[in-house]
């Protein structure tokens, strides 16, 4: 099987102007990232993660060895058209607005105007920057710039997404969103290569990881295999009575094992998100300041952005098994109450084509249902393009993005 | 192609929004009207127009040249230094496309501004006569000598080499050469003798005449005018510094060979000051159909001195060969070629140098190119005293640069001289198609192979 990313004893040695004082930034790196896999590259600061990615992308020439992306050289336009890249920091054109920035990158991919427009709106919605889309990105905070950087990496609907520390500078909600996004992309058959030293993030999303130190791989393998403590078991129950606990302890003692009983802690992430959601709900009517709308906007449109995620990701969200939906459920207040109308539609529509990404066959069925048409079509790129050529969706598009928003504010 | 265009428009946005271009635009917007109002020249309408157009175009050219250098360097180096290029170059765009996009953006910006400002200069110049109270004679002078594109014909060179050769031989035989030309090299003696002989051919004693014959005199409008432009040197300055003269202009062959039925030669009588350029007008019909024209000068017996016409520009025949507008457009093209060259130079420098170093290098080269025509000429004079190696290596290095001063639009527009298409084409070939293209090719090669993410401290 061909790998999405493969390196052959990739080495990078930095030398100073005289050719002395050598730094082995990456040392004999052999990496295989399978297609449809989320791969995490871990390591302390200065361990060569960024350098390795730069060599993958052709920004640096390897001193030795070579790197292959999607079966070719990443500088080949045919290959790079299928890659999305988020650099270590968001290096943006300060004088462009958020929308113009995305438009510029869209044009580099040669996307048609209509396609560009739809994707840009969808992405701005997703990263929660629609309200500030006409401000120069030079005025953005670090996290906001990061979100634009992420949107930029997704504009071509990449097959291979390379993320260099995607979560730095993001608030917990943004972090969670990225994690969800990565999972969804993977479910849709995309490959994600990310590097980070935030272990919690990596643990949540990665299938396999490699740990770099001094430019060398120290360990690699499946996250589950690496982390599972096979000599221990954990049982989680509802709040049961003390006598029940005693009984369990007795059973355990019969097995000649020790047992600790306590109430599990909330993860801080969950707690934080719940708090912000609650605050958000109360402040809804009075919110106007930019700082609050940033978060608020992002939250209230979560359903929308979920749809958009799905558009990008093409797997209908509401049909997913409950386990996979778990992370988003906590984030989205609307979802816990009742599914949005278009979400239900989406679910229905997805049913006939469940096992694989929705195909063009589903189109006739979707026609009568107004709001769902663009969603279905966004699913596949060629369908999307076809759509862009028509006048019909132009009127539908704003309606589709506006509607859930209106519904949300009504809810709150 | 689309990605080139995307990069180009982004570059223009950058230059406009980062206010790099704005400063130059502001300067021009402020300075041009000020110049239009304040220039006086020699207090005639013509003088005023000449100063305005020459200063206006020079200023536009200088500022746009600086803009071309700065923007072309800034746009590439800033992107490498601030690393926006990481996300651009990893998109489906080739390195050369990126660089071409940058260059295209810079050139579009510069061309736009050039068109804007030269159009402003043109409009102001053309409307100045209407809004100034000038005497009719001044209006006519401006029309004939400024709002025109005149071709200038110098009389054909007279070959005096045999005379000089004989003279030297005579001197050598008599042995006087050592005494008369003591301490001069043979080359210098020849040059001096040649000059003397040539001047002798262009001087007329009292009561004597001079005749010059021209070929290829083909005015654009046969019913228009020809102009004879001259300057006198005299052996003895007359008390009132005036020289009386009689002229005949036309087809001299009819008298020489007794032909019949041609247009008679046109007589002119004048009194002019010495050592100043003067010109008079004759109807263009006096030129023969085959382009032949003769100019006869008769040193009037009223004078007390012989009259000499200096070698370089003592006498010229001028005629309108094209319109002012066409000439102006070609002059602006010369500026455009400069800008193209400088943009390519800046792009090349930005592919391997940091911003300040690249700017310094380009400014140094720009200033050298602005005087290179002069420098090359002075090398030709100095080559005697400089060692050969030094003069030749340096001269050729400077020759690699274009000669901005030699192809300066003001040289043509101020005296209303024709700037021919053939000259424009020649500048195009040398400055743009060869020199600028070479720079661009180097830039593309360097940029394609360099490590973009390499950080040099
Ligand atoms: N241009 C360069 N010149 C010299 N040394 C460099 C250069 N770029 C990186 N290095 C060195 O290479 C090593 C690896 O750097 P790299 O940026 O890949 O680390 P990283 O794993 O991404 O670290 P972080 O977690 O801080 O992002 C470091 O020791 C760094 O100093
Ligand atoms: Mg890094």
PDB file of N, CA and C in Angstrom, chain B residues 65 318 323 413:
ATOM      1  N   UNK B  65      11.137  55.375 -10.481  1.00  0.00           N
ATOM      2  CA  UNK B  65      12.287  54.474 -10.457  1.00  0.00           C
ATOM      3  C   UNK B  65      12.541  54.001  -9.034  1.00  0.00           C
ATOM      4  N   UNK B 318      15.924  71.825 -39.596  1.00  0.00           N
ATOM      5  CA  UNK B 318      14.914  71.121 -38.814  1.00  0.00           C
ATOM      6  C   UNK B 318      13.607  71.120 -39.566  1.00  0.00           C
ATOM      7  N   UNK B 323       4.093  64.482 -34.502  1.00  0.00           N
ATOM      8  CA  UNK B 323       3.383  65.388 -33.602  1.00  0.00           C
ATOM      9  C   UNK B 323       4.010  65.343 -32.219  1.00  0.00           C
ATOM     10  N   UNK B 413      12.300  66.124 -25.612  1.00  0.00           N
ATOM     11  CA  UNK B 413      11.086  66.927 -25.512  1.00  0.00           C
ATOM     12  C   UNK B 413      11.395  68.409 -25.368  1.00  0.00           C
TER      13      UNK B 413
END
